[in-house]
CSV table of C-alpha atoms and ligand atoms in Angstrom, one decimal:
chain,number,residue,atom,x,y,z
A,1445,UNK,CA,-8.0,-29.0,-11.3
A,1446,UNK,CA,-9.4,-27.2,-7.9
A,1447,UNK,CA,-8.3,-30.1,-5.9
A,1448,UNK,CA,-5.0,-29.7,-7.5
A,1449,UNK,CA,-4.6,-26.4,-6.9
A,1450,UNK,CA,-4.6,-27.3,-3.6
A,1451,UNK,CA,-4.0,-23.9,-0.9
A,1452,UNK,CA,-1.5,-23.0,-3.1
A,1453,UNK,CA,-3.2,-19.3,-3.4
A,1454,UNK,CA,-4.7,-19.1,-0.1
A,1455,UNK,CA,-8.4,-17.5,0.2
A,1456,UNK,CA,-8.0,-15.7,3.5
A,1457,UNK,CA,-4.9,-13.6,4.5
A,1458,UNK,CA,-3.7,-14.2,8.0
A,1459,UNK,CA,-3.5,-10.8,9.4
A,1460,UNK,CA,-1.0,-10.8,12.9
A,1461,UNK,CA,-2.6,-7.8,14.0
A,1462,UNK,CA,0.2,-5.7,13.3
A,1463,UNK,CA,-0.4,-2.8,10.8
A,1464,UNK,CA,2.1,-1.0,8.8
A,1465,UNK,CA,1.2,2.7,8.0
A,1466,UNK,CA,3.3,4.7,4.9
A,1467,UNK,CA,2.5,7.8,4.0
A,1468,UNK,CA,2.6,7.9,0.4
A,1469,UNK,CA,2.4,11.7,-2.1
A,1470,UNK,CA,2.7,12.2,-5.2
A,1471,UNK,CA,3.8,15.1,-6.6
A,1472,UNK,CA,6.2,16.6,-9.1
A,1473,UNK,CA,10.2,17.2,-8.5
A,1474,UNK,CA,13.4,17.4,-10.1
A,1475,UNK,CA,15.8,14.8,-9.8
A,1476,UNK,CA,19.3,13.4,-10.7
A,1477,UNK,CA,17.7,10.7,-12.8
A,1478,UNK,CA,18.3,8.8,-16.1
A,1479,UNK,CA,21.7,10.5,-16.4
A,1480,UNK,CA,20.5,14.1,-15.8
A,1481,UNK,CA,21.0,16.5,-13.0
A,1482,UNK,CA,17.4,17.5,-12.6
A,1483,UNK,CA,15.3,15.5,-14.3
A,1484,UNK,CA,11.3,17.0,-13.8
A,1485,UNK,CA,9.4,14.0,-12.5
A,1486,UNK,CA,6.1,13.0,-11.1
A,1487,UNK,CA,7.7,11.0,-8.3
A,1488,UNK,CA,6.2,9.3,-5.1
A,1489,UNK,CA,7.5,10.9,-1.8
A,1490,UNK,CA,10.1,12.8,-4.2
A,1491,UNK,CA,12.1,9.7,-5.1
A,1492,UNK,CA,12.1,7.7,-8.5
A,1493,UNK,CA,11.5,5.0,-8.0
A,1494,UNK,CA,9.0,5.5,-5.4
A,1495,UNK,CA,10.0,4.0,-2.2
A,1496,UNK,CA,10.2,0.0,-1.4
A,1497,UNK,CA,7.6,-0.9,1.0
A,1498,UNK,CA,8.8,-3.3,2.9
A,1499,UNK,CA,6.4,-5.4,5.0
A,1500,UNK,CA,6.4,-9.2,6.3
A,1501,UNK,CA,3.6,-11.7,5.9
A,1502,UNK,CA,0.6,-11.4,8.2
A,1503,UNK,CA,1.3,-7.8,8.5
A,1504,UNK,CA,-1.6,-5.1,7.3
A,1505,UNK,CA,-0.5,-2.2,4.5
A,1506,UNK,CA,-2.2,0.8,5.5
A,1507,UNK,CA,-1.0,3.4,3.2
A,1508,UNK,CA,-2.2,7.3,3.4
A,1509,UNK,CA,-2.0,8.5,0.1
A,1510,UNK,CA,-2.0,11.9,-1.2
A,1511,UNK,CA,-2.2,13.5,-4.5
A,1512,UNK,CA,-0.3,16.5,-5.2
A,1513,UNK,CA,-0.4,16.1,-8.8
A,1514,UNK,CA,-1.7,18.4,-11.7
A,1515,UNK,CA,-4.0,15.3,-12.3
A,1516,UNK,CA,-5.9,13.1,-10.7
A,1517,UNK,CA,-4.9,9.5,-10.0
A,1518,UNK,CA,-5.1,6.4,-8.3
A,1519,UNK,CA,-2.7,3.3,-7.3
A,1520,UNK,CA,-2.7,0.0,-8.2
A,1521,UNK,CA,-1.0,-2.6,-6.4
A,1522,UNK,CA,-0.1,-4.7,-9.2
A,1523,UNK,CA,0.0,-8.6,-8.6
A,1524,UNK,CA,-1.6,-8.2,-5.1
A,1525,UNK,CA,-4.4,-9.9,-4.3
A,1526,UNK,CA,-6.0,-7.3,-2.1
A,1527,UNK,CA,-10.2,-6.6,-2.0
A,1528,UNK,CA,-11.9,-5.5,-5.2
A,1529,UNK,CA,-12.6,-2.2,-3.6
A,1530,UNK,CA,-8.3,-1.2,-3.1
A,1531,UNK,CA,-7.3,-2.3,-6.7
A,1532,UNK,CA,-7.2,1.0,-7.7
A,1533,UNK,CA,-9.0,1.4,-10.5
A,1534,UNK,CA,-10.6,4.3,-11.4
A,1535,UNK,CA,-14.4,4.1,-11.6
A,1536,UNK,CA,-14.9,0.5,-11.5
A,1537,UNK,CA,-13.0,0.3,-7.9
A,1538,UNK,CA,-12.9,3.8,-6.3
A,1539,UNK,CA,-13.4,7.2,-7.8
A,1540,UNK,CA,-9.9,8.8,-9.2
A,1541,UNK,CA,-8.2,10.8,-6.4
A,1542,UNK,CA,-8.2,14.5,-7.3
A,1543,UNK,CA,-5.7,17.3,-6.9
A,1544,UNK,CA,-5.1,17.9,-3.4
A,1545,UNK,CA,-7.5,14.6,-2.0
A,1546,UNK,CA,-6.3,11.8,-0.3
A,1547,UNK,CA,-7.4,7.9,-0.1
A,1548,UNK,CA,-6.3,5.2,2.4
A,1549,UNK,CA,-5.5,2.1,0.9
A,1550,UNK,CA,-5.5,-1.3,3.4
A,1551,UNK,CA,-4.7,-4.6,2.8
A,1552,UNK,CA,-3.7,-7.7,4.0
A,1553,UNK,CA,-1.0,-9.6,1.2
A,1554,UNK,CA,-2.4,-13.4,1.3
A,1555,UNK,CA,1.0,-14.1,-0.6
A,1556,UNK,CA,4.9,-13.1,0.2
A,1557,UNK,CA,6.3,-11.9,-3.2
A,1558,UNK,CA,8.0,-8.8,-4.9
A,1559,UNK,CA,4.8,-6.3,-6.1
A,1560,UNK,CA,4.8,-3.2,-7.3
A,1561,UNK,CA,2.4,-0.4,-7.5
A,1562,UNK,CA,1.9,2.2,-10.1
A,1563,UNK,CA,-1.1,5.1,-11.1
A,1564,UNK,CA,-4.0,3.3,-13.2
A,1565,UNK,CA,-5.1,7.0,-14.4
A,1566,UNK,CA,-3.6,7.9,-17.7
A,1567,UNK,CA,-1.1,5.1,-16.8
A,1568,UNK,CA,0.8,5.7,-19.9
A,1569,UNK,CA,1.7,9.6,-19.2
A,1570,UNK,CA,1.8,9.5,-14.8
A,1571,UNK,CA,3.8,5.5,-15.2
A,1572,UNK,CA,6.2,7.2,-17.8
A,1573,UNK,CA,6.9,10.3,-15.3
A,1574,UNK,CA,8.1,8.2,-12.8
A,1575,UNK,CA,5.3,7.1,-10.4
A,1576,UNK,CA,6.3,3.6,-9.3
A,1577,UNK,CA,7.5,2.1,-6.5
A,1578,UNK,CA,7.7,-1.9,-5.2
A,1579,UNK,CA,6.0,-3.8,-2.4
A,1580,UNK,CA,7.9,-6.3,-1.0
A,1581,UNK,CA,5.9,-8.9,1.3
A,1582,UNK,CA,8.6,-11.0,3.2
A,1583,UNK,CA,7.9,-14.4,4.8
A,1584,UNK,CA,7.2,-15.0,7.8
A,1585,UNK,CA,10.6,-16.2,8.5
A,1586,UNK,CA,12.6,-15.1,5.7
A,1587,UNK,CA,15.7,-17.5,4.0
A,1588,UNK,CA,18.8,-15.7,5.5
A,1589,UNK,CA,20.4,-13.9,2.1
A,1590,UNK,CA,23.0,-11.8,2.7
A,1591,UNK,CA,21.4,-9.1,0.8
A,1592,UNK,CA,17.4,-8.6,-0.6
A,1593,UNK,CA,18.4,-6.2,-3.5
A,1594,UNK,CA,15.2,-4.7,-5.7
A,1595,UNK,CA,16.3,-3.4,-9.0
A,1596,UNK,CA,13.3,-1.6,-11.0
A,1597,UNK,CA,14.1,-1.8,-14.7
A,1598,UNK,CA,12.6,1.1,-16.7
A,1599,UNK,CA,13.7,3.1,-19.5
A,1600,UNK,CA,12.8,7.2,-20.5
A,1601,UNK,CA,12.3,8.8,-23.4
A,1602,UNK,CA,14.2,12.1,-23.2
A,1603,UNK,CA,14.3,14.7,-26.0
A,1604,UNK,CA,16.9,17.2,-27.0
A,1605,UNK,CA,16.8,19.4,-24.0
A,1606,UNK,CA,17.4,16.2,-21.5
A,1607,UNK,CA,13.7,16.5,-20.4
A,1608,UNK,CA,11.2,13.7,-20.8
A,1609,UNK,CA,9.5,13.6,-24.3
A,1610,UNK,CA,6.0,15.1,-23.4
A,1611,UNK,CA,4.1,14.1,-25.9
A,1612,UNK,CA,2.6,10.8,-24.4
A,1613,UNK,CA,0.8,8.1,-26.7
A,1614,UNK,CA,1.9,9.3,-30.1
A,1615,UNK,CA,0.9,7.5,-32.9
A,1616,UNK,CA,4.8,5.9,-33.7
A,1617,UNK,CA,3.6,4.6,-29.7
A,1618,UNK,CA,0.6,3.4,-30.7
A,1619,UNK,CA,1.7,1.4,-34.0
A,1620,UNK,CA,4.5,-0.5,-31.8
A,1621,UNK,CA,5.2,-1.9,-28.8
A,1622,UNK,CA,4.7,1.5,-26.9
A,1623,UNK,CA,7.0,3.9,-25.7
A,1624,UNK,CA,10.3,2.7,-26.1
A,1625,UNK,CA,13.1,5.2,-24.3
A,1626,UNK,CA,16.3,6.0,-25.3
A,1627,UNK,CA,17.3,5.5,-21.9
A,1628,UNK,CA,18.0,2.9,-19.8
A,1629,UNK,CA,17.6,2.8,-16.1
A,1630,UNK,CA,18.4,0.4,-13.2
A,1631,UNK,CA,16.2,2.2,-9.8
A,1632,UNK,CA,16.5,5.5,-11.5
A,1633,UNK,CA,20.7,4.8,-12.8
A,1634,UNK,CA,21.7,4.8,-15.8
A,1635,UNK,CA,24.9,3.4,-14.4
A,1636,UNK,CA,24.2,1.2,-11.1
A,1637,UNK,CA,26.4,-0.6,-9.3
A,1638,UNK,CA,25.6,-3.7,-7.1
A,1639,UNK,CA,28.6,-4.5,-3.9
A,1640,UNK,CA,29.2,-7.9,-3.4
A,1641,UNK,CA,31.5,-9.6,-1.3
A,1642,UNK,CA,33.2,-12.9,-2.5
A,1643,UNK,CA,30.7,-15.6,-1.5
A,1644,UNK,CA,27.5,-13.8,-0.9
A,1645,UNK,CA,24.3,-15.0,-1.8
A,1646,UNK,CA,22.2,-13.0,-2.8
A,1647,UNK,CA,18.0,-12.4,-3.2
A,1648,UNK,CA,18.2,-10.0,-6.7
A,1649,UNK,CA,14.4,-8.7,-7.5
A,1650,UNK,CA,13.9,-7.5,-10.7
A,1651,UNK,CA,10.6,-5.4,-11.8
A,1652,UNK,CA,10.3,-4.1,-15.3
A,1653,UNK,CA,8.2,-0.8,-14.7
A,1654,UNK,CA,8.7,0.4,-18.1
A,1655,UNK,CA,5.6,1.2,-20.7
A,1656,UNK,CA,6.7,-0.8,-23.7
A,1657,UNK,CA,10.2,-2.6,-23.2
A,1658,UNK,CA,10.8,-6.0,-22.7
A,1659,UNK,CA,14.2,-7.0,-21.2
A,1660,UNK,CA,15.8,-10.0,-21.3
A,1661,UNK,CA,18.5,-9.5,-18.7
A,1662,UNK,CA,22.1,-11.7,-19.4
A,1663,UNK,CA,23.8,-12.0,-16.0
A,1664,UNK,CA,27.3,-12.6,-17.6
A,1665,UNK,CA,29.4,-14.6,-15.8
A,1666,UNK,CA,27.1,-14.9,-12.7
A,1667,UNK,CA,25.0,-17.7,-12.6
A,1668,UNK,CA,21.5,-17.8,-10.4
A,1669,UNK,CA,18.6,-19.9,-9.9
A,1670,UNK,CA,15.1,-18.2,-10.4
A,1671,UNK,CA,13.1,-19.0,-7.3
A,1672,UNK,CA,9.8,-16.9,-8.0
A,1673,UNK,CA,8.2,-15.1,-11.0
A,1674,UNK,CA,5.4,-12.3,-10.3
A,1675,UNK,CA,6.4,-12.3,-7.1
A,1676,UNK,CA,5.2,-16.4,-5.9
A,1677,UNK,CA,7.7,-19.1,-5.7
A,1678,UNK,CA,8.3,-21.6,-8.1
A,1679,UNK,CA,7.8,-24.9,-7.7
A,1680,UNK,CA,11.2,-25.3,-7.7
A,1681,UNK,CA,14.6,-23.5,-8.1
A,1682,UNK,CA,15.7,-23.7,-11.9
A,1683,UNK,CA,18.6,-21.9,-13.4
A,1684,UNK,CA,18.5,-18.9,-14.9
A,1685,UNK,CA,18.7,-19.3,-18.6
A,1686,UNK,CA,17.4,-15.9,-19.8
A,1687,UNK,CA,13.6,-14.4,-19.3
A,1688,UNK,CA,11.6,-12.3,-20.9
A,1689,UNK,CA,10.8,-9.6,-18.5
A,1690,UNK,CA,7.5,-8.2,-20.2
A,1691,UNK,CA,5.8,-4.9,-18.7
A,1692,UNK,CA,4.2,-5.7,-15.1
A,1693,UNK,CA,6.5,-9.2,-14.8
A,1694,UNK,CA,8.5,-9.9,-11.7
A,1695,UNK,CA,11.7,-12.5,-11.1
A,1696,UNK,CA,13.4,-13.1,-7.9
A,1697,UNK,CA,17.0,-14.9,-8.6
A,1698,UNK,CA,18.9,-16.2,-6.1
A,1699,UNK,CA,22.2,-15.2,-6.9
A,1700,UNK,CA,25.6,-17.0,-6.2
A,1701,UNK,CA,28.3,-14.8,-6.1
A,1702,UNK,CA,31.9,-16.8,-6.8
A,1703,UNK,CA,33.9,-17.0,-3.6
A,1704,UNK,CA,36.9,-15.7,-5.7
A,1705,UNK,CA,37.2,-11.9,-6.9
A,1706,UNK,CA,35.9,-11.8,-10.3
A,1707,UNK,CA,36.1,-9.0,-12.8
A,1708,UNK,CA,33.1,-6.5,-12.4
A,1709,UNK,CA,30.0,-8.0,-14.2
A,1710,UNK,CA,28.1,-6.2,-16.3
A,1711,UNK,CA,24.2,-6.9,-16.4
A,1712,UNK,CA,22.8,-6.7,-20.1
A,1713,UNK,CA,19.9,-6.3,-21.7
A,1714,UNK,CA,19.3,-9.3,-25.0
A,1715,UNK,CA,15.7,-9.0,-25.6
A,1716,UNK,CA,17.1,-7.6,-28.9
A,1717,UNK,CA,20.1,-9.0,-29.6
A,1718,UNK,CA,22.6,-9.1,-31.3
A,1719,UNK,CA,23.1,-5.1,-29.3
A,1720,UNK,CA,23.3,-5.9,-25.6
A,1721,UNK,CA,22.3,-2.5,-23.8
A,1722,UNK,CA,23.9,-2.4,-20.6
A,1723,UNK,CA,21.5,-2.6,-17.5
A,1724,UNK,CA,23.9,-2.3,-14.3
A,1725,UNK,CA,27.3,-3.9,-13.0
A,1726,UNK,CA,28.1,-6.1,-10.6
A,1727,UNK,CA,31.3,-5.8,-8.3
A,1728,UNK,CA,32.3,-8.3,-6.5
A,1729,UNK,CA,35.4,-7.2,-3.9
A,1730,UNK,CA,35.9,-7.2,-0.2
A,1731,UNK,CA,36.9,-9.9,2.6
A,1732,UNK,CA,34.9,-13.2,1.1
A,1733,UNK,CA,32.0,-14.7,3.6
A,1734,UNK,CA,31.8,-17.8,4.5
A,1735,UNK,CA,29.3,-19.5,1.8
A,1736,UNK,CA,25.7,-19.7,3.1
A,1737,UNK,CA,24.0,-23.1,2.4
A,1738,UNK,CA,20.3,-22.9,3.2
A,1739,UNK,CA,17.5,-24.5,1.1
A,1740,UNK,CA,15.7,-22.3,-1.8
A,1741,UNK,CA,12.6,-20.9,-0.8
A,1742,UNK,CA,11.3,-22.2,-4.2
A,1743,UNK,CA,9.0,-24.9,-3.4
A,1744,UNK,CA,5.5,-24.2,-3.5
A,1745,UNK,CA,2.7,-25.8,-4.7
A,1746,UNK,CA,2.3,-25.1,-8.4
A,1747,UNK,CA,0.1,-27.0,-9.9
A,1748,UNK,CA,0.6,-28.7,-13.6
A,1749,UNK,CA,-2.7,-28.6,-14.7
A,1750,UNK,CA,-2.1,-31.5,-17.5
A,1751,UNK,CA,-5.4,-32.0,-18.6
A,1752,UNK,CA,-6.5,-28.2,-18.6
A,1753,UNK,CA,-5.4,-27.8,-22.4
A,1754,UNK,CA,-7.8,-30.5,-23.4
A,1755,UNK,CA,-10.6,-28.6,-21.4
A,1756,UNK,CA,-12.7,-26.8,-23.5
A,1757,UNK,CA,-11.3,-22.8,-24.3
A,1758,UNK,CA,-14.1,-21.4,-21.4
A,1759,UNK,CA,-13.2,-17.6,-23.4
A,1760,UNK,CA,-11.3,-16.9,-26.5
A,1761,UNK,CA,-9.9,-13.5,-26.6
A,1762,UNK,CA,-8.7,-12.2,-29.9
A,1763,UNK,CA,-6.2,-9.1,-29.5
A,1764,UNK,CA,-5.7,-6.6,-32.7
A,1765,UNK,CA,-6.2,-3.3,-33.9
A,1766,UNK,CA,-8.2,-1.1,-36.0
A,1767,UNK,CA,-8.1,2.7,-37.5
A,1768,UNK,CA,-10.1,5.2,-35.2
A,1769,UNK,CA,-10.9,6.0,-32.0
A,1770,UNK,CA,-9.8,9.5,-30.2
A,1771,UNK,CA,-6.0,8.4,-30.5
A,1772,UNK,CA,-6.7,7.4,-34.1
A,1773,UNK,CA,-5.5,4.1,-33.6
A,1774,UNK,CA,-7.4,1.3,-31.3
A,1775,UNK,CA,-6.1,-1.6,-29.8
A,1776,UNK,CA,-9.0,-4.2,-29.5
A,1777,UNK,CA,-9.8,-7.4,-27.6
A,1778,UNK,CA,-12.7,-9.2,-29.8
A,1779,UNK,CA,-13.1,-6.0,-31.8
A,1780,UNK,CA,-14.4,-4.0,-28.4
A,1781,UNK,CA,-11.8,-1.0,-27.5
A,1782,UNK,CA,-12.1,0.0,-24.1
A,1783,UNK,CA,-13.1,3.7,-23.1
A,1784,UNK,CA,-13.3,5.4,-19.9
A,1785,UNK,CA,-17.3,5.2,-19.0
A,1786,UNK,CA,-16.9,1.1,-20.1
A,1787,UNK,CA,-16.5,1.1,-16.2
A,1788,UNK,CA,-20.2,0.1,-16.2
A,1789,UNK,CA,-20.2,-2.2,-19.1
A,1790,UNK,CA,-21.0,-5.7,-18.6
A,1791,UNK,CA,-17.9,-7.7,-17.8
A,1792,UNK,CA,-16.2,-9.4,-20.8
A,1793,UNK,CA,-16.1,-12.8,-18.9
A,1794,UNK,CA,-17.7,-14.2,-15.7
A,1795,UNK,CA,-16.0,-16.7,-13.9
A,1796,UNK,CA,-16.9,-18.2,-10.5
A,1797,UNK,CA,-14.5,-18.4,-7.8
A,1798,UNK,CA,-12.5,-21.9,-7.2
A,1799,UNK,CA,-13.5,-23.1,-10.7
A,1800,UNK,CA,-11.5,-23.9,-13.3
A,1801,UNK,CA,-11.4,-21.7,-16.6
A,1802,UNK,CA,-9.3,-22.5,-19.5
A,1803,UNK,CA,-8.7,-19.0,-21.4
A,1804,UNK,CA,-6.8,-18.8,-24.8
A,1805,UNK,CA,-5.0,-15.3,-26.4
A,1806,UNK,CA,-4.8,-15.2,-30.0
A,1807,UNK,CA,-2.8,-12.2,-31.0
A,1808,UNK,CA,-3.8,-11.4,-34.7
A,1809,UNK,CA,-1.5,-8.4,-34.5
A,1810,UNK,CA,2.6,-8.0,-35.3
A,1811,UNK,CA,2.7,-6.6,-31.9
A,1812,UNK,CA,3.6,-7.4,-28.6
A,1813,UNK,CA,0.5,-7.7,-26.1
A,1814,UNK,CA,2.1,-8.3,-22.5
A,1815,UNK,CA,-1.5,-9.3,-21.1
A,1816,UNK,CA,-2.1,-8.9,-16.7
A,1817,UNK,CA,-5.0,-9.8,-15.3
A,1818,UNK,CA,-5.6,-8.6,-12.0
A,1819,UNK,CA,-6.7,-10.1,-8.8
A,1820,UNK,CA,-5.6,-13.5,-9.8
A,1821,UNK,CA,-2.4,-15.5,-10.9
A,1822,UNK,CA,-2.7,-18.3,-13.7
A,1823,UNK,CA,-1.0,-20.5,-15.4
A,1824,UNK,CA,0.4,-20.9,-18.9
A,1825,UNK,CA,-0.8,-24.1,-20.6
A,1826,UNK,CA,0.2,-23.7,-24.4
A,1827,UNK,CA,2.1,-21.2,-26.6
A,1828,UNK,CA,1.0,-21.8,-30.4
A,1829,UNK,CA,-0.5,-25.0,-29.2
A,1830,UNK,CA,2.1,-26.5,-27.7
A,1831,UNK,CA,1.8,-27.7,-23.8
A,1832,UNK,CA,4.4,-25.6,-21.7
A,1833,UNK,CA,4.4,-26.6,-18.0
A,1834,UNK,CA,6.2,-23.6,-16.6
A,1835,UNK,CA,6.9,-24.5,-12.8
A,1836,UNK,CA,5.4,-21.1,-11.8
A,1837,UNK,CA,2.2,-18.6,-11.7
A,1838,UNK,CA,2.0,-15.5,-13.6
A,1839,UNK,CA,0.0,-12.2,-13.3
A,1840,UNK,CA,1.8,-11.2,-16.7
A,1841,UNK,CA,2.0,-13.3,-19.6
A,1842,UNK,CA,3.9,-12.1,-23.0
A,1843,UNK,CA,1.6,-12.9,-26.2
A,1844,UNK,CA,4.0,-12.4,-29.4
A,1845,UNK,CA,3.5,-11.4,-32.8
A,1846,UNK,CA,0.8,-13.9,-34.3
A,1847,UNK,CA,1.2,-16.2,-31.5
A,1848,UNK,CA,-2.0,-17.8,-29.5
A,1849,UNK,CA,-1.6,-18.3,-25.7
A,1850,UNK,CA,-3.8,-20.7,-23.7
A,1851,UNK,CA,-3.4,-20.3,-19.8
A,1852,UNK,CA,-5.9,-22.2,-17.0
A,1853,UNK,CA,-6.6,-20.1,-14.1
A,1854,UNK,CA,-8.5,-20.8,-10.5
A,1855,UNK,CA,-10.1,-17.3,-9.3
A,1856,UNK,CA,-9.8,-17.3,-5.6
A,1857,UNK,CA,-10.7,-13.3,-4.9
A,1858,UNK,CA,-14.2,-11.9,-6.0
A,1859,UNK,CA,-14.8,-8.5,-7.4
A,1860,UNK,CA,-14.4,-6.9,-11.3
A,1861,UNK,CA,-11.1,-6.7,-12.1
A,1862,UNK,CA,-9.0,-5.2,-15.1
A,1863,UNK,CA,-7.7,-7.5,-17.7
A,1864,UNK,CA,-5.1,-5.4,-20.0
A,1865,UNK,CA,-1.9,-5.3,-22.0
A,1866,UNK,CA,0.4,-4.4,-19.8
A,1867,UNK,CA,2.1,-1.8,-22.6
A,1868,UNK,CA,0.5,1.2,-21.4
A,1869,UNK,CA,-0.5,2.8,-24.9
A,1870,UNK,CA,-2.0,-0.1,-26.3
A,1871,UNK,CA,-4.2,-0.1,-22.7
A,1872,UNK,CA,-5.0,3.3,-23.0
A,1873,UNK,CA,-5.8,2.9,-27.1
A,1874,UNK,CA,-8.9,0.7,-25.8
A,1875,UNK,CA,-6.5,-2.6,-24.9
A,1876,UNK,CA,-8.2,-2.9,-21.8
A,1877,UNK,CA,-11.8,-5.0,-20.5
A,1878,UNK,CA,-13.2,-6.2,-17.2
A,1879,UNK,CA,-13.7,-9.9,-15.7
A,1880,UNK,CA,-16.3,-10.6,-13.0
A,1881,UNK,CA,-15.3,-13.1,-10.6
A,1882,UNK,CA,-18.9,-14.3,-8.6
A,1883,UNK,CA,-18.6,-16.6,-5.2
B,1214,C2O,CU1,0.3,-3.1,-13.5
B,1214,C2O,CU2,-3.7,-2.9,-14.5
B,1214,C2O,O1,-1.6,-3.0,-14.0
B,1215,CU,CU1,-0.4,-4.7,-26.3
């Protein structure tokens, strides 16, 4: 299984010397988002989303950060694999950031991808606000598109007054799949637009940032090939059939646009059909380009890992929910709900680094668990049983209602990282442990 793996996550980064500094506050602000004029946020450098921090390969992220907040917080680079000690996690990485303090966050990205980082302090109140922005790492030499266009997927919760809803994990919240707004957004837009010119090809990242939704977006009449999920490459290009973009999950498509003017495309949503919400539209007009033909940067090493169902489960983990707790409902993973001091608890799991570990989900809930593991990517084995050879890693996988989930896994970065559902209320009603990776 290690041997297969091959260097397809690679253990060291290869840093080219050449940092790249952001300064990076949060703080509240009023904006023109989700359809209203002034919309009070918790944005980072006054924009929601946050901005895109665009960096190449090799390159070091330094970012200044600095909380203005009425809370304090923390940021997680979600899907990076950066050292234990700049996950972001409160009390188990770094203490929270308080009102007012600062913390520098540096890394070198061993992969190229689309991330995204996010508070991991009361995620489910400070994510909801509108503190989020994306990381993109670009190659070293990146495939000439004619456009990179990052579209953060959220939806917001606004009451009567056009404000967002402040009462955060209510108990409706809890007994679902989360917060689920009544409004849709595409980077902040309820109604987005994406140019295009006849013949473009274009690199079309899509991050799902919100707290409970899944989307399942239906490209219309434009067809694409998916070329990476959670930000690494596939093995290879596939079409785009459909995906269910759970909390935390990423998918680049490599779009084709026609080389003759179409009608404007709208983008919808399908996770729950048969009502399509719309996401954004595409418009395709203008002189056509000359169609670009250059090989899909899908084609990295992904291994199938054949015999890892057969392996022996290394850690069952059963997901549910009980009565109790300070929310009054809990969200449990084998019956232990995660609290704030559980920092210092003994990690759920242990697993040592370059070893295989074969890890099953049972969800024994009607719910939908989203499950992320930081600080390493995996692969999904089985759903109910059944081998699935998906051509790609996840940091995210989507458990479903009753379903069990077996994914295999080579931990290549040591440290104690989170292992959660990735809808914020169930991780802040206890839906939340810790896994020690040893060398
Ligand atoms: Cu995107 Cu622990 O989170
Ligand atoms: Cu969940």
């Amino acid at each position: 299984m290690v041997q297969e793996l091959g260097d397809a996550l690679p253990h060291q980064a290869h840093p080219s010397g050449r940092v790249r500094s952001f300064d990076l506050v949060a703080a509240e602000a009023e904006l023109p988002v989700a359809g209203q004029e002034h919309l009070r946020v918790w944005a980072y450098n006054g924009q929601v989303p946050g901005p895109t921090l665009r960096v190449r390969l090799g390159d070091t992220v330094r970012v200044n950060f600095t909380n203005r907040l009425p809370q304090e917080t923390t940021i997680h680079w979600h899907g990076v694999r950066v050292p234990n000690g700049m996950d972001g996690v409160p009390h188990l990485t770094q203490p929270p950031v308080q009102p007012g303090e600062h913390f520098v966050y540096e890394f070198t990205p061993k992969d190229a991808g689309t991330f995204w980082f996010h508070p991991h302090v009361r995620s489910s109140e400070q994510v909801e606000r509108g503190l989020y922005g994306v990381l993109v790492v670009e190659d070293e030499s990146p495939p000439p598109y004619s456009q990179d266009v990052v579209w953060v997927l959220d939806d917001w919760m606004l009451d009567e007054t056009g404000q967002i809803f402040p009462q955060f994990n209510t108990p409706h919240d809890l007994a679902h799949d989360g917060r689920w707004g009544n409004t849709i957004t595409v980077n902040g837009r309820t109604d987005g637009v994406l140019v295009a010119r006849p013949g473009e090809r274009i690199r079309l990242r899509l991050v799902n940032s919100a707290n409970g939704r899944v989307f399942k977006p239906d490209l219309g009449a434009l067809s694409a090939e998916v070329v990476a999920v959670d930000g690494l490459y596939a093995r290879a290009p596939f079409p785009y059939a459909g995906f269910e973009l759970a909390p935390g999950n990423r998918l680049d498509l490599d779009i084709q646009i026609p080389s003759a003017s179409i009608v404007p495309v709208m983008v919808v949503d399908r996770f729950y059909p048969p009502l399509p919400h719309a996401l954004a539209t595409v418009r395709v007009e203008g002189e056509p380009v000359a169609p670009a033909s250059f090989p899909s940067p899908a084609h990295a090493s992904v291994p199938r890992w054949k015999e890892g169902l057969a392996l022996p489960v290394t850690k069952q983990f059963r997901l549910n929910a009980r009565r109790g707790g300070p929310l009054g409902l809990e969200w449990t993973i084998n019956d232990q709900a995660f609290a704030g001091h559980d920092h210092d608890a003994p990690p759920a799991l242990t697993l040592s680094r370059d070893r295989f570990a074969h890890l099953q989900f049972t969800n024994e809930s009607f719910r939908l668990h989203p499950i992320h593991i930081h600080g390493m990517f995996f692969r999904l084995l089985a759903r109910n049983g059944a081998a699935v050879d998906e051509p790609f890693f996840r940091d995210t996988v989507l458990v479903h209602a009753k379903e069990t989930v077996d994914i295999g896994v080579v931990p290549e970065d040591v440290g104690r990282w989170m292992m959660h559902c990735h809808i914020l209320e169930h991780a802040e009603a206890g839906m939340m442990t810790t896994v020690a990776v040893v060398p």
